mmCIF file of C-alpha atoms and ligand atoms in Angstrom:
data_model
loop_
_atom_site.group_PDB
_atom_site.id
_atom_site.type_symbol
_atom_site.label_atom_id
_atom_site.label_comp_id
_atom_site.label_asym_id
_atom_site.label_seq_id
_atom_site.Cartn_x
_atom_site.Cartn_y
_atom_site.Cartn_z
ATOM 1 C CA MET R 75 24.215 4.280 -42.987
ATOM 2 C CA SER R 76 24.660 1.129 -44.925
ATOM 3 C CA VAL R 77 26.352 0.414 -48.499
ATOM 4 C CA SER R 78 26.076 -3.085 -50.145
ATOM 5 C CA VAL R 79 28.838 -4.064 -52.602
ATOM 6 C CA ARG R 80 29.601 -6.892 -54.866
ATOM 7 C CA SER R 81 33.119 -8.704 -53.843
ATOM 8 C CA PHE R 82 34.455 -10.347 -57.177
ATOM 9 C CA ALA R 83 36.724 -13.151 -57.073
ATOM 10 C CA LYS R 84 39.946 -13.433 -59.458
ATOM 11 C CA ILE R 85 41.581 -16.076 -61.218
ATOM 12 C CA ASN R 86 45.260 -16.325 -61.948
ATOM 13 C CA ILE R 87 46.379 -16.575 -65.658
ATOM 14 C CA GLY R 88 49.757 -17.965 -65.441
ATOM 15 C CA LEU R 89 52.109 -17.515 -62.429
ATOM 16 C CA ARG R 90 56.013 -17.393 -62.030
ATOM 17 C CA ILE R 91 57.845 -17.693 -58.774
ATOM 18 C CA GLY R 92 61.023 -16.146 -58.201
ATOM 19 C CA PRO R 93 63.635 -15.754 -55.618
ATOM 20 C CA VAL R 94 63.110 -15.188 -52.241
ATOM 21 C CA ARG R 95 63.604 -11.627 -51.327
ATOM 22 C CA PRO R 96 65.316 -10.169 -48.284
ATOM 23 C CA ASP R 97 61.709 -9.430 -46.388
ATOM 24 C CA GLY R 98 60.915 -12.945 -46.851
ATOM 25 C CA PHE R 99 58.237 -12.878 -49.545
ATOM 26 C CA HIS R 100 58.654 -14.452 -53.152
ATOM 27 C CA GLU R 101 59.147 -12.227 -55.967
ATOM 28 C CA LEU R 102 56.905 -13.069 -58.647
ATOM 29 C CA ARG R 103 54.776 -12.476 -61.790
ATOM 30 C CA THR R 104 51.398 -13.062 -62.633
ATOM 31 C CA LEU R 105 48.261 -11.705 -64.889
ATOM 32 C CA TYR R 106 45.116 -11.732 -62.493
ATOM 33 C CA GLN R 107 41.634 -11.611 -64.106
ATOM 34 C CA THR R 108 38.370 -10.462 -61.899
ATOM 35 C CA ILE R 109 35.548 -13.073 -62.864
ATOM 36 C CA GLY R 110 31.732 -12.962 -61.996
ATOM 37 C CA LEU R 111 31.142 -15.312 -59.178
ATOM 38 C CA HIS R 112 31.128 -13.030 -56.083
ATOM 39 C CA ASP R 113 30.368 -12.608 -52.512
ATOM 40 C CA VAL R 114 28.208 -9.830 -51.113
ATOM 41 C CA LEU R 115 29.466 -7.241 -48.312
ATOM 42 C CA ARG R 116 27.569 -4.905 -46.614
ATOM 43 C CA VAL R 117 29.211 -2.241 -44.239
ATOM 44 C CA THR R 118 26.890 -0.213 -41.783
ATOM 45 C CA ILE R 119 28.241 2.540 -39.930
ATOM 46 C CA ALA R 120 26.824 4.109 -36.849
ATOM 47 C CA ARG R 121 27.764 6.568 -33.871
ATOM 48 C CA GLY R 122 30.175 4.826 -31.505
ATOM 49 C CA SER R 123 33.671 2.720 -32.010
ATOM 50 C CA GLY R 124 34.694 -0.809 -32.770
ATOM 51 C CA ILE R 125 34.674 -2.625 -35.767
ATOM 52 C CA GLU R 126 32.326 -5.985 -35.878
ATOM 53 C CA ILE R 127 32.353 -8.816 -38.448
ATOM 54 C CA ARG R 128 29.419 -11.027 -39.214
ATOM 55 C CA SER R 129 29.431 -13.521 -41.580
ATOM 56 C CA ASN R 130 26.876 -16.797 -42.713
ATOM 57 C CA ALA R 131 30.467 -18.837 -43.140
ATOM 58 C CA PRO R 132 32.038 -20.220 -39.695
ATOM 59 C CA ALA R 133 35.175 -20.432 -41.520
ATOM 60 C CA VAL R 134 35.458 -16.268 -41.630
ATOM 61 C CA PRO R 135 37.451 -15.149 -38.847
ATOM 62 C CA GLN R 136 35.629 -12.844 -36.891
ATOM 63 C CA ASP R 137 38.468 -10.627 -34.885
ATOM 64 C CA GLU R 138 41.601 -8.608 -35.742
ATOM 65 C CA SER R 139 43.150 -11.205 -37.997
ATOM 66 C CA ASN R 140 40.152 -10.601 -40.598
ATOM 67 C CA THR R 141 41.519 -8.593 -43.616
ATOM 68 C CA CYS R 142 38.335 -6.644 -43.555
ATOM 69 C CA TYR R 143 38.908 -6.065 -39.962
ATOM 70 C CA ARG R 144 42.377 -4.600 -40.942
ATOM 71 C CA VAL R 145 41.279 -2.760 -43.791
ATOM 72 C CA ALA R 146 38.505 -0.892 -41.742
ATOM 73 C CA GLU R 147 40.934 0.132 -39.400
ATOM 74 C CA ARG R 148 43.341 1.692 -41.740
ATOM 75 C CA VAL R 149 40.568 3.727 -43.362
ATOM 76 C CA LEU R 150 38.895 5.103 -40.165
ATOM 77 C CA HIS R 151 42.854 6.201 -39.477
ATOM 78 C CA ALA R 152 43.583 7.665 -42.680
ATOM 79 C CA THR R 153 39.839 9.531 -42.944
ATOM 80 C CA ARG R 154 40.468 10.765 -39.101
ATOM 81 C CA ARG R 155 37.279 9.688 -38.384
ATOM 82 C CA ARG R 156 35.362 7.639 -35.462
ATOM 83 C CA ALA R 157 32.455 5.050 -36.273
ATOM 84 C CA LYS R 158 31.172 1.818 -35.184
ATOM 85 C CA VAL R 159 31.606 -0.115 -38.107
ATOM 86 C CA THR R 160 29.743 -3.603 -38.915
ATOM 87 C CA ILE R 161 31.022 -5.536 -41.730
ATOM 88 C CA THR R 162 28.568 -8.315 -42.630
ATOM 89 C CA ILE R 163 29.828 -11.224 -45.083
ATOM 90 C CA GLU R 164 27.542 -12.942 -46.957
ATOM 91 C CA LYS R 165 30.107 -15.653 -48.575
ATOM 92 C CA LYS R 166 29.692 -17.673 -51.526
ATOM 93 C CA LEU R 167 33.342 -18.152 -52.836
ATOM 94 C CA PRO R 168 35.591 -20.599 -51.413
ATOM 95 C CA VAL R 169 37.927 -20.194 -48.316
ATOM 96 C CA GLN R 170 41.608 -20.455 -49.034
ATOM 97 C CA GLY R 171 40.596 -21.292 -52.582
ATOM 98 C CA GLY R 172 42.515 -19.356 -54.519
ATOM 99 C CA LEU R 173 40.409 -17.144 -55.677
ATOM 100 C CA GLY R 174 41.359 -13.998 -53.929
ATOM 101 C CA GLY R 175 37.873 -14.205 -51.301
ATOM 102 C CA ALA R 176 39.685 -12.753 -48.351
ATOM 103 C CA SER R 177 41.693 -9.979 -50.578
ATOM 104 C CA SER R 178 38.546 -9.049 -52.488
ATOM 105 C CA ASN R 179 36.642 -8.619 -49.354
ATOM 106 C CA ALA R 180 39.043 -6.437 -48.040
ATOM 107 C CA VAL R 181 39.174 -3.866 -50.982
ATOM 108 C CA ALA R 182 35.074 -3.960 -51.175
ATOM 109 C CA THR R 183 35.254 -3.150 -47.523
ATOM 110 C CA LEU R 184 37.651 0.000 -48.321
ATOM 111 C CA LEU R 185 35.084 1.167 -51.305
ATOM 112 C CA ALA R 186 32.242 0.737 -48.938
ATOM 113 C CA LEU R 187 33.205 2.494 -45.930
ATOM 114 C CA GLU R 188 34.751 5.537 -48.321
ATOM 115 C CA ARG R 189 30.780 5.399 -49.540
ATOM 116 C CA ALA R 190 29.288 5.173 -46.166
ATOM 117 C CA LEU R 191 32.010 7.577 -44.508
ATOM 118 C CA ARG R 192 31.274 9.929 -47.772
ATOM 119 C CA ARG R 193 35.166 10.143 -47.903
ATOM 120 C CA GLN R 194 37.650 9.104 -50.883
ATOM 121 C CA LEU R 195 41.177 8.241 -50.054
ATOM 122 C CA PRO R 196 43.586 9.411 -52.779
ATOM 123 C CA PRO R 197 44.289 6.509 -54.853
ATOM 124 C CA GLU R 198 48.180 6.512 -53.193
ATOM 125 C CA ASP R 199 46.463 6.041 -50.156
ATOM 126 C CA ARG R 200 44.180 3.245 -51.157
ATOM 127 C CA MET R 201 46.776 1.618 -52.797
ATOM 128 C CA ARG R 202 49.336 1.835 -49.602
ATOM 129 C CA ILE R 203 46.202 0.646 -47.334
ATOM 130 C CA ALA R 204 45.715 -2.285 -49.872
ATOM 131 C CA ALA R 205 49.421 -3.345 -50.033
ATOM 132 C CA GLU R 206 49.798 -3.447 -46.228
ATOM 133 C CA VAL R 207 47.217 -5.733 -45.908
ATOM 134 C CA GLY R 208 47.997 -8.511 -48.276
ATOM 135 C CA SER R 209 50.030 -9.096 -51.609
ATOM 136 C CA ASP R 210 46.710 -9.703 -53.370
ATOM 137 C CA LEU R 211 44.367 -7.024 -52.755
ATOM 138 C CA PRO R 212 45.725 -3.846 -54.959
ATOM 139 C CA LEU R 213 44.363 -5.904 -57.813
ATOM 140 C CA PHE R 214 40.878 -5.526 -56.596
ATOM 141 C CA LEU R 215 41.494 -1.588 -56.842
ATOM 142 C CA LEU R 216 41.880 -1.987 -61.011
ATOM 143 C CA GLY R 217 39.806 -5.045 -61.623
ATOM 144 C CA GLY R 218 39.737 -6.701 -65.185
ATOM 145 C CA LEU R 219 43.065 -7.770 -66.810
ATOM 146 C CA VAL R 220 45.740 -6.959 -64.173
ATOM 147 C CA LEU R 221 49.631 -7.725 -64.330
ATOM 148 C CA GLY R 222 51.386 -8.606 -61.308
ATOM 149 C CA SER R 223 54.978 -8.193 -60.038
ATOM 150 C CA GLY R 224 56.868 -7.605 -57.048
ATOM 151 C CA ARG R 225 55.136 -9.884 -54.431
ATOM 152 C CA GLY R 226 51.860 -9.749 -56.551
ATOM 153 C CA GLU R 227 51.012 -6.274 -54.878
ATOM 154 C CA GLU R 228 52.397 -4.031 -57.814
ATOM 155 C CA VAL R 229 49.993 -3.904 -60.368
ATOM 156 C CA TYR R 230 49.053 -2.680 -63.737
ATOM 157 C CA PRO R 231 46.079 -2.459 -65.834
ATOM 158 C CA LEU R 232 46.123 -4.231 -68.997
ATOM 159 C CA GLU R 233 43.763 -3.787 -71.908
ATOM 160 C CA ASP R 234 40.971 -6.090 -71.414
ATOM 161 C CA MET R 235 39.792 -9.173 -73.102
ATOM 162 C CA PRO R 236 36.241 -9.557 -73.687
ATOM 163 C CA GLY R 237 34.097 -11.635 -71.435
ATOM 164 C CA ILE R 238 35.449 -15.090 -71.885
ATOM 165 C CA PRO R 239 33.280 -18.655 -70.740
ATOM 166 C CA CYS R 240 34.937 -19.597 -67.553
ATOM 167 C CA VAL R 241 34.153 -23.029 -65.791
ATOM 168 C CA VAL R 242 35.424 -22.395 -61.965
ATOM 169 C CA ALA R 243 36.057 -26.075 -60.286
ATOM 170 C CA THR R 244 36.282 -25.730 -56.164
ATOM 171 C CA PRO R 245 37.450 -29.135 -54.672
ATOM 172 C CA ALA R 246 36.365 -29.342 -50.893
ATOM 173 C CA ILE R 247 40.112 -28.668 -50.128
ATOM 174 C CA GLY R 248 42.299 -26.007 -48.719
ATOM 175 C CA VAL R 249 45.573 -25.488 -49.846
ATOM 176 C CA SER R 250 47.649 -23.166 -47.426
ATOM 177 C CA THR R 251 49.785 -20.271 -49.587
ATOM 178 C CA PRO R 252 52.795 -20.247 -47.204
ATOM 179 C CA GLN R 253 52.947 -24.206 -47.162
ATOM 180 C CA ALA R 254 52.905 -23.835 -50.978
ATOM 181 C CA PHE R 255 55.506 -21.417 -51.124
ATOM 182 C CA ALA R 256 57.844 -23.542 -49.056
ATOM 183 C CA ARG R 257 57.183 -26.660 -50.994
ATOM 184 C CA TRP R 258 58.480 -24.531 -53.774
ATOM 185 C CA ASP R 259 61.373 -23.369 -52.125
ATOM 186 C CA ARG R 260 61.770 -27.286 -51.038
ATOM 187 C CA LEU R 261 61.669 -27.893 -54.844
ATOM 188 C CA ALA R 262 64.071 -25.139 -55.290
ATOM 189 C CA GLU R 263 67.022 -26.290 -53.435
ATOM 190 C CA THR R 264 67.019 -29.814 -54.402
ATOM 191 C CA GLY R 265 64.353 -30.590 -57.563
ATOM 192 C CA SER R 266 64.966 -30.518 -61.014
ATOM 193 C CA GLY R 267 61.509 -30.812 -63.122
ATOM 194 C CA ARG R 268 60.295 -30.676 -66.773
ATOM 195 C CA ARG R 269 61.795 -27.275 -67.239
ATOM 196 C CA GLY R 270 65.205 -28.396 -65.961
ATOM 197 C CA LYS R 271 66.620 -27.737 -62.635
ATOM 198 C CA LEU R 272 65.537 -24.646 -60.612
ATOM 199 C CA THR R 273 69.138 -22.851 -60.138
ATOM 200 C CA ALA R 274 68.645 -19.534 -59.343
ATOM 201 C CA PRO R 275 69.760 -17.982 -62.840
ATOM 202 C CA ALA R 276 66.829 -20.268 -64.354
ATOM 203 C CA ILE R 277 64.448 -19.078 -61.874
ATOM 204 C CA SER R 278 65.514 -15.350 -63.083
ATOM 205 C CA SER R 279 65.319 -16.038 -66.478
ATOM 206 C CA THR R 280 61.753 -17.765 -66.241
ATOM 207 C CA ILE R 281 60.448 -14.772 -64.048
ATOM 208 C CA ASN R 282 62.061 -12.443 -66.822
ATOM 209 C CA GLY R 283 60.500 -14.572 -69.660
ATOM 210 C CA PHE R 284 56.933 -14.118 -68.067
ATOM 211 C CA SER R 285 56.626 -10.371 -69.684
ATOM 212 C CA HIS R 286 57.962 -11.874 -72.962
ATOM 213 C CA SER R 287 55.238 -14.558 -73.127
ATOM 214 C CA VAL R 288 52.361 -11.972 -71.738
ATOM 215 C CA LEU R 289 53.353 -9.592 -74.926
ATOM 216 C CA ALA R 290 53.364 -13.017 -77.208
ATOM 217 C CA TRP R 291 49.807 -13.685 -76.005
ATOM 218 C CA LEU R 292 48.062 -10.491 -76.524
ATOM 219 C CA SER R 293 49.789 -9.301 -79.184
ATOM 220 C CA GLY R 294 48.814 -13.032 -81.134
ATOM 221 C CA SER R 295 47.060 -13.326 -84.238
ATOM 222 C CA SER R 296 43.665 -12.770 -81.995
ATOM 223 C CA THR R 297 44.390 -9.201 -82.077
ATOM 224 C CA GLY R 298 43.489 -6.587 -84.486
ATOM 225 C CA VAL R 299 41.447 -8.594 -86.284
ATOM 226 C CA PRO R 300 37.785 -6.393 -85.733
ATOM 227 C CA SER R 301 35.738 -8.729 -88.398
ATOM 228 C CA ARG R 302 35.775 -11.685 -86.222
ATOM 229 C CA ASN R 303 32.752 -12.448 -84.164
ATOM 230 C CA VAL R 304 32.895 -12.803 -80.264
ATOM 231 C CA GLY R 305 33.228 -16.475 -80.512
ATOM 232 C CA ASP R 306 35.852 -16.604 -82.929
ATOM 233 C CA ARG R 307 37.989 -13.941 -81.177
ATOM 234 C CA ALA R 308 37.562 -15.924 -77.838
ATOM 235 C CA GLU R 309 38.856 -19.297 -79.351
ATOM 236 C CA ALA R 310 42.003 -17.382 -81.035
ATOM 237 C CA LEU R 311 42.966 -15.585 -77.788
ATOM 238 C CA LEU R 312 42.719 -18.694 -75.751
ATOM 239 C CA LEU R 313 44.796 -20.646 -78.572
ATOM 240 C CA ASP R 314 47.317 -17.895 -78.370
ATOM 241 C CA LEU R 315 47.196 -18.479 -74.422
ATOM 242 C CA VAL R 316 48.077 -21.728 -74.913
ATOM 243 C CA ARG R 317 50.968 -21.284 -77.418
ATOM 244 C CA ALA R 318 52.324 -18.268 -75.481
ATOM 245 C CA GLY R 319 53.491 -20.901 -72.708
ATOM 246 C CA ILE R 320 51.776 -19.219 -69.798
ATOM 247 C CA GLU R 321 51.589 -21.786 -66.851
ATOM 248 C CA ASN R 322 51.060 -21.335 -63.262
ATOM 249 C CA ASP R 323 54.560 -22.660 -60.869
ATOM 250 C CA PHE R 324 52.178 -23.720 -58.293
ATOM 251 C CA GLU R 325 50.780 -26.434 -60.223
ATOM 252 C CA ARG R 326 54.371 -28.398 -59.794
ATOM 253 C CA VAL R 327 54.192 -28.498 -56.077
ATOM 254 C CA VAL R 328 50.301 -28.348 -55.680
ATOM 255 C CA PHE R 329 49.470 -31.026 -58.108
ATOM 256 C CA PRO R 330 51.880 -33.658 -56.700
ATOM 257 C CA GLU R 331 50.544 -33.096 -52.898
ATOM 258 C CA TYR R 332 46.756 -32.956 -54.261
ATOM 259 C CA PRO R 333 46.645 -35.365 -57.006
ATOM 260 C CA GLU R 334 42.867 -35.061 -57.391
ATOM 261 C CA LEU R 335 43.702 -31.348 -58.431
ATOM 262 C CA ARG R 336 45.588 -32.505 -61.430
ATOM 263 C CA LYS R 337 42.518 -34.750 -62.342
ATOM 264 C CA VAL R 338 39.821 -31.898 -62.342
ATOM 265 C CA LYS R 339 42.373 -30.093 -64.657
ATOM 266 C CA ARG R 340 42.298 -32.605 -67.093
ATOM 267 C CA ALA R 341 38.661 -33.457 -66.697
ATOM 268 C CA LEU R 342 37.868 -29.855 -67.431
ATOM 269 C CA GLU R 343 40.084 -30.075 -70.769
ATOM 270 C CA ARG R 344 38.445 -33.544 -71.488
ATOM 271 C CA ALA R 345 35.347 -31.510 -71.311
ATOM 272 C CA GLY R 346 36.201 -28.553 -73.816
ATOM 273 C CA ALA R 347 38.227 -26.219 -71.804
ATOM 274 C CA ARG R 348 40.714 -24.309 -74.490
ATOM 275 C CA TYR R 349 42.999 -23.437 -71.417
ATOM 276 C CA GLY R 350 42.611 -25.405 -67.790
ATOM 277 C CA SER R 351 44.891 -23.864 -64.859
ATOM 278 C CA LEU R 352 45.327 -24.206 -60.759
ATOM 279 C CA SER R 353 44.212 -20.500 -59.596
ATOM 280 C CA GLY R 354 46.970 -19.116 -57.536
ATOM 281 C CA SER R 355 47.591 -22.045 -55.144
ATOM 282 C CA GLY R 356 44.445 -23.307 -55.319
ATOM 283 C CA SER R 357 42.768 -25.172 -54.861
ATOM 284 C CA THR R 358 40.480 -23.585 -57.548
ATOM 285 C CA VAL R 359 40.737 -25.073 -61.034
ATOM 286 C CA TYR R 360 39.535 -23.208 -63.589
ATOM 287 C CA GLY R 361 38.977 -23.738 -67.405
ATOM 288 C CA LEU R 362 38.375 -20.947 -70.260
ATOM 289 C CA PHE R 363 36.077 -21.736 -72.843
ATOM 290 C CA ALA R 364 35.269 -20.861 -76.481
ATOM 291 C CA SER R 365 31.799 -20.535 -76.004
ATOM 292 C CA SER R 366 28.863 -20.285 -72.748
ATOM 293 C CA ALA R 367 27.278 -23.465 -74.426
ATOM 294 C CA GLU R 368 30.260 -25.522 -73.957
ATOM 295 C CA ALA R 369 31.011 -23.797 -70.528
ATOM 296 C CA LYS R 370 27.511 -25.220 -69.200
ATOM 297 C CA ARG R 371 28.006 -28.388 -70.298
ATOM 298 C CA ALA R 372 31.425 -28.828 -69.062
ATOM 299 C CA ALA R 373 30.324 -27.976 -65.471
ATOM 300 C CA VAL R 374 27.116 -30.353 -65.631
ATOM 301 C CA ARG R 375 29.797 -33.098 -66.613
ATOM 302 C CA LEU R 376 32.119 -31.973 -63.804
ATOM 303 C CA THR R 377 29.221 -31.961 -61.425
ATOM 304 C CA GLU R 378 27.814 -35.580 -62.530
ATOM 305 C CA GLY R 379 31.196 -36.317 -61.889
ATOM 306 C CA GLY R 380 31.175 -35.231 -58.366
ATOM 307 C CA ILE R 381 33.010 -32.114 -58.455
ATOM 308 C CA ARG R 382 31.824 -28.803 -57.822
ATOM 309 C CA ALA R 383 31.696 -26.400 -60.350
ATOM 310 C CA GLN R 384 30.033 -22.971 -61.515
ATOM 311 C CA VAL R 385 29.707 -21.304 -64.678
ATOM 312 C CA THR R 386 30.962 -17.267 -64.911
ATOM 313 C CA THR R 387 32.637 -15.556 -67.432
ATOM 314 C CA THR R 388 35.681 -13.172 -67.147
ATOM 315 C CA LEU R 389 35.035 -9.888 -65.830
ATOM 316 C CA PRO R 390 36.675 -6.447 -68.042
ATOM 317 C CA ARG R 391 37.369 -3.806 -65.965
ATOM 318 C CA ARG R 392 34.665 -1.439 -66.994
ATOM 319 C CA GLN R 393 31.814 -4.253 -65.987
ATOM 320 C CA TYR R 394 33.861 -4.738 -62.583
ATOM 321 C CA TRP R 395 33.280 -1.156 -61.616
ATOM 322 C CA ARG R 396 29.553 -0.918 -63.263
ATOM 323 C CA ARG R 397 28.547 -4.086 -61.003
ATOM 324 C CA MET R 398 30.347 -3.192 -57.958
ATOM 325 C CA PHE R 399 27.403 -1.152 -55.512
ATOM 326 C CA VAL R 400 24.496 -3.365 -55.450
HETATM 327 O O1 C5P N 732 50.719 -11.063 -48.690
HETATM 328 P P1 C5P N 732 49.871 -12.204 -48.358
HETATM 329 O O2 C5P N 732 49.441 -12.208 -47.007
HETATM 330 O O3 C5P N 732 48.729 -12.745 -49.095
HETATM 331 O O4 C5P N 732 51.034 -13.253 -48.208
HETATM 332 C C1 C5P N 732 50.365 -14.507 -47.449
HETATM 333 C C2 C5P N 732 51.701 -15.391 -46.846
HETATM 334 O O5 C5P N 732 52.137 -16.056 -48.570
HETATM 335 C C3 C5P N 732 53.100 -14.672 -47.045
HETATM 336 O O6 C5P N 732 53.505 -14.904 -45.387
HETATM 337 C C4 C5P N 732 54.319 -15.618 -47.516
HETATM 338 O O7 C5P N 732 54.447 -16.732 -46.489
HETATM 339 C C5 C5P N 732 53.551 -16.182 -48.937
HETATM 340 N N1 C5P N 732 53.951 -14.988 -49.940
HETATM 341 C C6 C5P N 732 55.265 -15.247 -50.197
HETATM 342 N N2 C5P N 732 55.501 -14.590 -51.345
HETATM 343 C C7 C5P N 732 54.811 -13.340 -51.992
HETATM 344 C C8 C5P N 732 53.277 -13.451 -51.771
HETATM 345 C C9 C5P N 732 53.024 -14.216 -50.252
HETATM 346 O O8 C5P N 732 56.272 -15.945 -49.835
HETATM 347 N N3 C5P N 732 54.919 -12.975 -53.159
#
């Protein structure tokens, strides 16, 4: 029995890093948005036992450290089933790229394995397993536009925006997320930035202000105007997004470390992106565009400049689920 699924990527639209919590994780607020770029996973079950991971990409770990392995183990345990599970990952998304590839692969494994076993776990078991394996997994149990809080694992589905043209630039740099958080901590201890000194009260107030910014964005001038065509709506949404001041804190520590990533963001903006940002801790930098024609032109310009860039669109929740099973 074999089940194949598309394992879609996400981008972060804004990310605020808060204080370190007693468990060592950072409190954060972010918007996750699923996009059309994806890996393809095949989960096969047979008689026997053991979990085997195969991939076309040498960078994908094939042992029990793989997020897919860890999820498969938990699903077998929760369903009290015994089987030999083979997970084949056709990798197209960058590894350590800030697009949530490993997290998405893990959730794809959960959904495909459930189908192969003909058993569906209750939503609370799915969420628990996802959150145990990593902070960025639960968002993929929702898809579309998702508000993330806690350490990123507390997720809330938001009303979707229409599919927005998106250019995803993937420079050949791997950024370690724990190291990026550590650099943020050093900045918070010593540093002052554009937005003033990063004192504990300042950090708490920016993190609390995030939901206000999100509200300001999503209740901005772009909403409630049904007569607008899709292009105008995208344009207004992106203008409101910039106005709401929704930004990614990781840029403050990752850009100084990898100045070429700041250049990629600038190149996207020069090529017409209405909104450009690092995704997660990077190294992916994306741009959102008012039309797919502009996005295509921008991707060509970046590629000509030696930067790997792909055109896609943001993926609303309904499409995310409709396109998941191959
Ligand atoms: O949960 P996940 O496995 O994605 O986290 C990877 C690492 O990133 C954690 O071990 C931690 O060092 C860091 N992290 C953090 N605060 C978060 C999420 C992740 O410090 N909210």
